[in-house]
Amino acid sequence: MRQPLSTPSKLRESALRTLQIEQAAIGGLQAKLDESFDHACELILACQGRVVVTGMGKSGHIAGKLAATLASTGTPAFFVHPGEASHGDLGMITRTDVVLALSNSGETAEVTALLPLLKRLGTPLVSMTGRPGSTLAKHADAHLNSGVEREACPLDLAPTSSTTAALALGDALAVALLEARGFTAEDFALSHPGGSLGKRLLLRVKDLMHDGSRLPQVALGSPLRDALLEITRQGLGFTCVVDSDGRLAGVYTDGDLRRTLDQFHDLRGVRVDDVMTRPGKRIGPDVLAAEAVRIMEDSRITALAVVDAQQRPIGALHMHDLLASGVI
């Protein structure tokens, strides 16, 4: 039985050697980028259908990841297994699509078997191989060279550097297409509504605020007692104070109460006007919830009044709402 590496330092040496080889493989891709990369991008940007990504074995795993990356960055794409394509799944591919085929050797039988069918359909083909002279490269409309000098595997057999290079080149393709389309962070969030990024970029203040009967407010001139009762009743830690026209004149918060107790020994004659914070932090209903988080953090407060264009309170937003929604 073969003995394992004897010391942790030997294990780290092996890991470091692998990382250096794969780093060099990625660095070597820069010299291989040429006009064919531009042509591949042009074919995909002009595509009226979807990008169908295919590959076998380890290249298939990279192809699946690339399809997912393209789809989430503005280029509709999906993965088709080349073996299944020859047994019916080719029906998923149409004339309006572009096929992106990955094979390090460029001679993978299951992938090259698709060539006559793709030519008959007239579907444009972009290949990504490590051999520009291979069958797949020569029959492609555009070829992306992902070739590496050697695998990180000491036997130079297991796909390691080659799959890393293909993954990096696929990311480069996806990012180039993303920038060419003018794809934005908000576009990205639309395809990730369940993630934290989607919540930060899609949720707006109006989606989370308390409104209607849940909006805490008292009128200018009200006894401080009324403001305290309103804060207690709504449980948001503050109340809006509105003038005779219904506009926000200020806010009174739990923090203001502590300062009031330091200032007044007898609260019975105190009115909310005397102790409220003017003009009070406020925010519009269409502002991103993430912006509300920034305002609260910068101001060291836990709640905001939500006002309309006339500065009339229409809602209240609390830090707990932002936490519960996953925005923070």
CSV table of C-alpha atoms in Angstrom, one decimal:
chain,number,residue,atom,x,y,z
A,1,MET,CA,0.0,0.0,0.0
A,2,ARG,CA,1.3,3.4,-0.9
A,3,GLN,CA,2.4,5.5,2.1
A,4,PRO,CA,0.7,8.9,2.5
A,5,LEU,CA,2.8,12.1,2.7
A,6,SER,CA,4.4,12.1,6.0
A,7,THR,CA,4.2,15.6,7.3
A,8,PRO,CA,1.8,18.6,7.1
A,9,SER,CA,4.5,20.6,5.4
A,10,LYS,CA,4.6,18.1,2.6
A,11,LEU,CA,0.9,18.3,2.2
A,12,ARG,CA,1.1,22.1,2.0
A,13,GLU,CA,3.9,21.9,-0.5
A,14,SER,CA,1.7,19.7,-2.7
A,15,ALA,CA,-1.2,22.2,-2.4
A,16,LEU,CA,1.1,25.1,-3.2
A,17,ARG,CA,2.5,23.4,-6.2
A,18,THR,CA,-1.0,22.8,-7.5
A,19,LEU,CA,-2.1,26.4,-7.0
A,20,GLN,CA,1.0,27.6,-8.8
A,21,ILE,CA,0.4,25.4,-11.8
A,22,GLU,CA,-3.2,26.4,-12.0
A,23,GLN,CA,-2.3,30.1,-11.6
A,24,ALA,CA,0.1,29.8,-14.5
A,25,ALA,CA,-2.6,28.0,-16.5
A,26,ILE,CA,-5.0,30.9,-16.0
A,27,GLY,CA,-2.3,33.5,-16.7
A,28,GLY,CA,-1.4,31.7,-20.0
A,29,LEU,CA,-5.0,32.3,-21.3
A,30,GLN,CA,-4.3,36.0,-21.7
A,31,ALA,CA,-2.0,35.4,-24.7
A,32,LYS,CA,-4.6,33.2,-26.3
A,33,LEU,CA,-7.3,35.7,-26.4
A,34,ASP,CA,-7.7,36.9,-30.0
A,35,GLU,CA,-10.4,38.0,-32.6
A,36,SER,CA,-12.1,34.6,-32.2
A,37,PHE,CA,-13.1,35.7,-28.7
A,38,ASP,CA,-14.7,38.8,-30.1
A,39,HIS,CA,-16.5,36.7,-32.7
A,40,ALA,CA,-17.8,34.3,-30.1
A,41,CYS,CA,-19.2,37.3,-28.1
A,42,GLU,CA,-20.8,38.7,-31.3
A,43,LEU,CA,-22.5,35.4,-32.1
A,44,ILE,CA,-23.9,35.2,-28.6
A,45,LEU,CA,-25.0,38.9,-28.5
A,46,ALA,CA,-26.8,38.4,-31.8
A,47,CYS,CA,-28.5,35.2,-30.6
A,48,GLN,CA,-32.3,35.4,-30.7
A,49,GLY,CA,-32.7,32.2,-28.7
A,50,ARG,CA,-30.6,30.7,-25.9
A,51,VAL,CA,-27.0,29.6,-25.4
A,52,VAL,CA,-27.0,25.8,-25.2
A,53,VAL,CA,-23.8,24.8,-23.3
A,54,THR,CA,-22.6,21.2,-23.6
A,55,GLY,CA,-19.7,19.1,-22.5
A,56,MET,CA,-18.8,15.6,-21.3
A,57,GLY,CA,-17.3,14.4,-18.0
A,58,LYS,CA,-15.3,17.1,-16.1
A,59,SER,CA,-15.9,19.5,-19.0
A,60,GLY,CA,-19.6,18.8,-18.6
A,61,HIS,CA,-19.4,20.0,-15.0
A,62,ILE,CA,-17.7,23.2,-16.1
A,63,ALA,CA,-20.3,23.6,-18.9
A,64,GLY,CA,-23.1,23.3,-16.3
A,65,LYS,CA,-21.5,26.0,-14.2
A,66,LEU,CA,-21.0,28.3,-17.2
A,67,ALA,CA,-24.6,27.9,-18.3
A,68,ALA,CA,-25.7,28.9,-14.8
A,69,THR,CA,-23.3,31.9,-14.8
A,70,LEU,CA,-24.5,33.1,-18.2
A,71,ALA,CA,-28.2,32.7,-17.3
A,72,SER,CA,-27.7,34.8,-14.1
A,73,THR,CA,-25.8,37.6,-15.9
A,74,GLY,CA,-28.2,38.4,-18.7
A,75,THR,CA,-27.5,35.7,-21.3
A,76,PRO,CA,-30.3,33.1,-21.3
A,77,ALA,CA,-28.6,29.7,-21.3
A,78,PHE,CA,-29.0,26.1,-20.3
A,79,PHE,CA,-27.0,22.9,-20.2
A,80,VAL,CA,-27.6,19.9,-22.4
A,81,HIS,CA,-25.8,16.6,-21.8
A,82,PRO,CA,-24.2,15.6,-25.2
A,83,GLY,CA,-25.0,11.9,-24.7
A,84,GLU,CA,-28.6,12.7,-24.1
A,85,ALA,CA,-28.6,15.1,-27.0
A,86,SER,CA,-28.0,12.2,-29.5
A,87,HIS,CA,-31.0,10.4,-28.0
A,88,GLY,CA,-33.7,13.0,-28.2
A,89,ASP,CA,-32.5,16.1,-26.3
A,90,LEU,CA,-31.2,17.6,-29.5
A,91,GLY,CA,-34.8,18.7,-29.9
A,92,MET,CA,-34.0,21.4,-27.3
A,93,ILE,CA,-31.7,23.1,-29.7
A,94,THR,CA,-33.2,25.4,-32.4
A,95,ARG,CA,-31.9,27.4,-35.3
A,96,THR,CA,-32.1,30.6,-33.2
A,97,ASP,CA,-29.8,29.3,-30.5
A,98,VAL,CA,-26.0,29.3,-30.2
A,99,VAL,CA,-24.2,26.1,-29.0
A,100,LEU,CA,-21.2,26.5,-26.8
A,101,ALA,CA,-19.3,23.1,-26.6
A,102,LEU,CA,-16.5,22.3,-24.2
A,103,SER,CA,-13.9,19.6,-24.6
A,104,ASN,CA,-10.3,19.8,-23.6
A,105,SER,CA,-9.2,17.4,-26.3
A,106,GLY,CA,-11.7,18.7,-28.9
A,107,GLU,CA,-12.2,15.1,-29.9
A,108,THR,CA,-14.8,13.9,-27.3
A,109,ALA,CA,-17.0,11.5,-29.2
A,110,GLU,CA,-20.3,12.4,-27.7
A,111,VAL,CA,-19.7,16.1,-28.5
A,112,THR,CA,-18.3,15.7,-32.0
A,113,ALA,CA,-21.2,13.4,-32.8
A,114,LEU,CA,-23.4,16.6,-32.6
A,115,LEU,CA,-21.5,18.4,-35.4
A,116,PRO,CA,-23.4,17.0,-38.4
A,117,LEU,CA,-26.8,17.7,-36.7
A,118,LEU,CA,-25.8,21.3,-35.7
A,119,LYS,CA,-24.6,22.0,-39.3
A,120,ARG,CA,-27.9,20.7,-40.7
A,121,LEU,CA,-29.8,23.0,-38.3
A,122,GLY,CA,-27.6,25.9,-39.1
A,123,THR,CA,-27.0,26.6,-35.4
A,124,PRO,CA,-23.9,28.6,-34.7
A,125,LEU,CA,-21.2,26.7,-32.8
A,126,VAL,CA,-18.7,28.2,-30.4
A,127,SER,CA,-16.1,25.7,-29.1
A,128,MET,CA,-13.8,25.8,-26.1
A,129,THR,CA,-11.0,23.4,-26.3
A,130,GLY,CA,-7.3,23.0,-25.4
A,131,ARG,CA,-6.4,22.1,-29.0
A,132,PRO,CA,-7.0,24.6,-31.8
A,133,GLY,CA,-6.3,21.9,-34.4
A,134,SER,CA,-8.9,19.5,-33.0
A,135,THR,CA,-12.1,18.4,-34.8
A,136,LEU,CA,-14.3,20.5,-32.6
A,137,ALA,CA,-12.2,23.6,-33.0
A,138,LYS,CA,-11.9,23.3,-36.8
A,139,HIS,CA,-15.7,22.9,-37.3
A,140,ALA,CA,-16.7,25.8,-34.9
A,141,ASP,CA,-17.8,29.2,-36.0
A,142,ALA,CA,-15.6,30.6,-33.2
A,143,HIS,CA,-13.0,28.8,-31.1
A,144,LEU,CA,-11.9,29.7,-27.6
A,145,ASN,CA,-8.4,28.3,-26.8
A,146,SER,CA,-8.3,27.1,-23.2
A,147,GLY,CA,-5.1,25.1,-23.6
A,148,VAL,CA,-2.7,24.5,-20.7
A,149,GLU,CA,0.9,23.3,-20.7
A,150,ARG,CA,0.2,20.6,-18.1
A,151,GLU,CA,-2.3,19.4,-15.6
A,152,ALA,CA,-1.7,20.0,-11.9
A,153,CYS,CA,-2.1,16.2,-11.4
A,154,PRO,CA,1.4,14.8,-11.0
A,155,LEU,CA,0.5,12.1,-13.4
A,156,ASP,CA,-0.6,14.7,-15.9
A,157,LEU,CA,-3.9,12.8,-16.3
A,158,ALA,CA,-6.7,14.0,-14.1
A,159,PRO,CA,-8.4,17.2,-15.4
A,160,THR,CA,-7.2,19.9,-13.1
A,161,SER,CA,-5.4,22.9,-14.7
A,162,SER,CA,-7.5,22.3,-17.9
A,163,THR,CA,-10.8,22.5,-16.1
A,164,THR,CA,-9.6,25.5,-14.0
A,165,ALA,CA,-8.6,27.3,-17.2
A,166,ALA,CA,-11.9,26.5,-18.9
A,167,LEU,CA,-13.8,27.8,-15.9
A,168,ALA,CA,-11.8,31.1,-15.9
A,169,LEU,CA,-12.3,31.5,-19.6
A,170,GLY,CA,-16.0,30.9,-19.3
A,171,ASP,CA,-16.2,33.5,-16.6
A,172,ALA,CA,-14.3,35.9,-18.8
A,173,LEU,CA,-16.8,35.3,-21.6
A,174,ALA,CA,-19.8,35.8,-19.3
A,175,VAL,CA,-18.4,39.1,-17.9
A,176,ALA,CA,-17.6,40.4,-21.3
A,177,LEU,CA,-21.2,39.7,-22.4
A,178,LEU,CA,-22.5,41.2,-19.1
A,179,GLU,CA,-20.7,44.5,-19.8
A,180,ALA,CA,-21.7,44.5,-23.4
A,181,ARG,CA,-25.3,44.3,-22.5
A,182,GLY,CA,-25.1,47.0,-19.8
A,183,PHE,CA,-26.3,44.5,-17.3
A,184,THR,CA,-26.8,46.1,-13.8
A,185,ALA,CA,-26.8,44.9,-10.2
A,186,GLU,CA,-30.6,45.4,-10.2
A,187,ASP,CA,-30.9,43.1,-13.3
A,188,PHE,CA,-28.8,40.5,-11.4
A,189,ALA,CA,-31.2,40.8,-8.4
A,190,LEU,CA,-34.2,40.0,-10.6
A,191,SER,CA,-32.8,36.6,-11.3
A,192,HIS,CA,-31.8,36.1,-7.6
A,193,PRO,CA,-35.0,37.3,-5.8
A,194,GLY,CA,-34.5,34.8,-3.0
A,195,GLY,CA,-30.9,35.7,-2.2
A,196,SER,CA,-29.7,38.4,0.1
A,197,LEU,CA,-28.5,40.5,-2.9
A,198,GLY,CA,-32.0,40.3,-4.4
A,199,LYS,CA,-33.5,41.5,-1.2
A,200,ARG,CA,-31.1,44.4,-0.9
A,201,LEU,CA,-31.7,45.5,-4.4
A,202,LEU,CA,-35.4,44.8,-4.9
A,203,LEU,CA,-37.1,45.6,-1.6
A,204,ARG,CA,-38.2,49.2,-1.2
A,205,VAL,CA,-39.3,51.0,1.9
A,206,LYS,CA,-42.9,50.8,0.9
A,207,ASP,CA,-42.7,47.0,0.9
A,208,LEU,CA,-41.7,46.9,4.6
A,209,MET,CA,-43.2,50.0,6.3
A,210,HIS,CA,-46.0,50.0,8.8
A,211,ASP,CA,-48.9,52.1,7.5
A,212,GLY,CA,-52.5,52.9,8.2
A,213,SER,CA,-53.5,52.2,11.8
A,214,ARG,CA,-49.9,51.0,12.5
A,215,LEU,CA,-48.5,54.4,11.8
A,216,PRO,CA,-47.6,56.1,15.1
A,217,GLN,CA,-48.4,59.8,15.1
A,218,VAL,CA,-49.6,62.6,17.3
A,219,ALA,CA,-50.4,66.3,16.6
A,220,LEU,CA,-48.2,69.3,17.5
A,221,GLY,CA,-49.2,70.6,20.9
A,222,SER,CA,-50.1,67.2,22.3
A,223,PRO,CA,-49.2,66.4,25.9
A,224,LEU,CA,-46.1,64.4,26.1
A,225,ARG,CA,-48.2,61.7,27.8
A,226,ASP,CA,-50.1,61.2,24.5
A,227,ALA,CA,-46.8,60.7,22.6
A,228,LEU,CA,-45.7,58.2,25.2
A,229,LEU,CA,-48.9,56.3,24.9
A,230,GLU,CA,-48.7,56.2,21.1
A,231,ILE,CA,-45.1,54.9,21.2
A,232,THR,CA,-46.2,52.2,23.6
A,233,ARG,CA,-49.3,51.3,21.6
A,234,GLN,CA,-47.5,50.9,18.3
A,235,GLY,CA,-44.3,49.4,19.7
A,236,LEU,CA,-41.9,51.0,17.1
A,237,GLY,CA,-39.9,53.1,19.6
A,238,PHE,CA,-41.0,56.4,18.2
A,239,THR,CA,-43.9,58.5,17.0
A,240,CYS,CA,-44.3,61.1,14.2
A,241,VAL,CA,-45.4,64.6,15.3
A,242,VAL,CA,-47.5,66.3,12.6
A,243,ASP,CA,-48.6,69.9,12.1
A,244,SER,CA,-52.1,71.2,11.3
A,245,ASP,CA,-51.6,70.3,7.6
A,246,GLY,CA,-50.5,66.8,8.4
A,247,ARG,CA,-46.9,67.4,7.5
A,248,LEU,CA,-44.1,65.9,9.6
A,249,ALA,CA,-42.8,68.5,12.1
A,250,GLY,CA,-40.6,66.2,14.0
A,251,VAL,CA,-40.3,62.8,15.8
A,252,TYR,CA,-40.2,61.7,19.4
A,253,THR,CA,-38.3,58.6,20.3
A,254,ASP,CA,-37.3,56.4,23.2
A,255,GLY,CA,-34.0,58.2,23.2
A,256,ASP,CA,-35.7,61.5,23.4
A,257,LEU,CA,-37.6,60.2,26.5
A,258,ARG,CA,-34.3,59.6,28.3
A,259,ARG,CA,-33.1,63.1,27.6
A,260,THR,CA,-36.5,64.5,28.7
A,261,LEU,CA,-36.2,62.7,32.0
A,262,ASP,CA,-32.8,64.3,32.6
A,263,GLN,CA,-34.3,67.8,31.7
A,264,PHE,CA,-37.7,67.7,33.5
A,265,HIS,CA,-38.5,66.4,36.9
A,266,ASP,CA,-42.3,66.8,36.3
A,267,LEU,CA,-43.6,65.7,32.9
A,268,ARG,CA,-47.2,66.6,33.5
A,269,GLY,CA,-47.0,70.0,31.9
A,270,VAL,CA,-44.6,69.1,29.1
A,271,ARG,CA,-45.8,69.1,25.5
A,272,VAL,CA,-44.3,67.0,22.7
A,273,ASP,CA,-43.3,70.2,20.9
A,274,ASP,CA,-40.9,71.1,23.7
A,275,VAL,CA,-38.9,67.9,23.6
A,276,MET,CA,-39.2,66.3,20.1
A,277,THR,CA,-36.4,66.1,17.5
A,278,ARG,CA,-36.8,68.5,14.7
A,279,PRO,CA,-37.1,68.0,11.8
A,280,GLY,CA,-36.6,64.3,12.3
A,281,LYS,CA,-35.1,61.7,10.0
A,282,ARG,CA,-37.4,60.7,7.1
A,283,ILE,CA,-37.3,58.7,3.9
A,284,GLY,CA,-39.5,58.3,0.8
A,285,PRO,CA,-41.5,55.1,0.1
A,286,ASP,CA,-39.7,54.2,-3.2
A,287,VAL,CA,-36.2,54.4,-1.7
A,288,LEU,CA,-34.4,51.0,-1.6
A,289,ALA,CA,-34.6,49.4,1.8
A,290,ALA,CA,-30.8,49.1,1.7
A,291,GLU,CA,-30.6,52.9,1.7
A,292,ALA,CA,-32.8,53.0,4.8
A,293,VAL,CA,-30.3,50.7,6.5
A,294,ARG,CA,-27.5,53.1,5.7
A,295,ILE,CA,-29.4,56.1,7.1
A,296,MET,CA,-30.3,54.3,10.3
A,297,GLU,CA,-26.7,53.1,10.8
A,298,ASP,CA,-25.2,56.5,10.0
A,299,SER,CA,-27.7,58.3,12.3
A,300,ARG,CA,-27.6,55.6,15.0
A,301,ILE,CA,-31.3,55.3,15.1
A,302,THR,CA,-33.6,52.3,14.8
A,303,ALA,CA,-36.7,53.8,13.1
A,304,LEU,CA,-37.6,56.2,10.3
A,305,ALA,CA,-40.7,58.1,9.3
A,306,VAL,CA,-41.8,57.5,5.7
A,307,VAL,CA,-43.2,60.6,4.0
A,308,ASP,CA,-44.8,61.4,0.7
A,309,ALA,CA,-43.9,64.2,-1.6
A,310,GLN,CA,-45.7,66.7,0.6
A,311,GLN,CA,-43.8,65.5,3.7
A,312,ARG,CA,-46.9,63.9,5.2
A,313,PRO,CA,-46.2,60.7,7.1
A,314,ILE,CA,-47.5,57.6,5.3
A,315,GLY,CA,-45.6,54.9,7.1
A,316,ALA,CA,-43.0,53.9,9.7
A,317,LEU,CA,-40.0,51.7,9.2
A,318,HIS,CA,-38.1,49.9,12.0
A,319,MET,CA,-34.8,48.2,12.0
A,320,HIS,CA,-36.5,44.9,13.0
A,321,ASP,CA,-38.4,45.0,9.7
A,322,LEU,CA,-35.2,45.2,7.8
A,323,LEU,CA,-33.7,42.3,9.8
A,324,ALA,CA,-36.8,40.1,9.4
A,325,SER,CA,-36.8,40.7,5.7
A,326,GLY,CA,-33.2,39.6,5.2
A,327,VAL,CA,-32.1,43.0,3.9
A,328,ILE,CA,-29.4,43.0,6.6
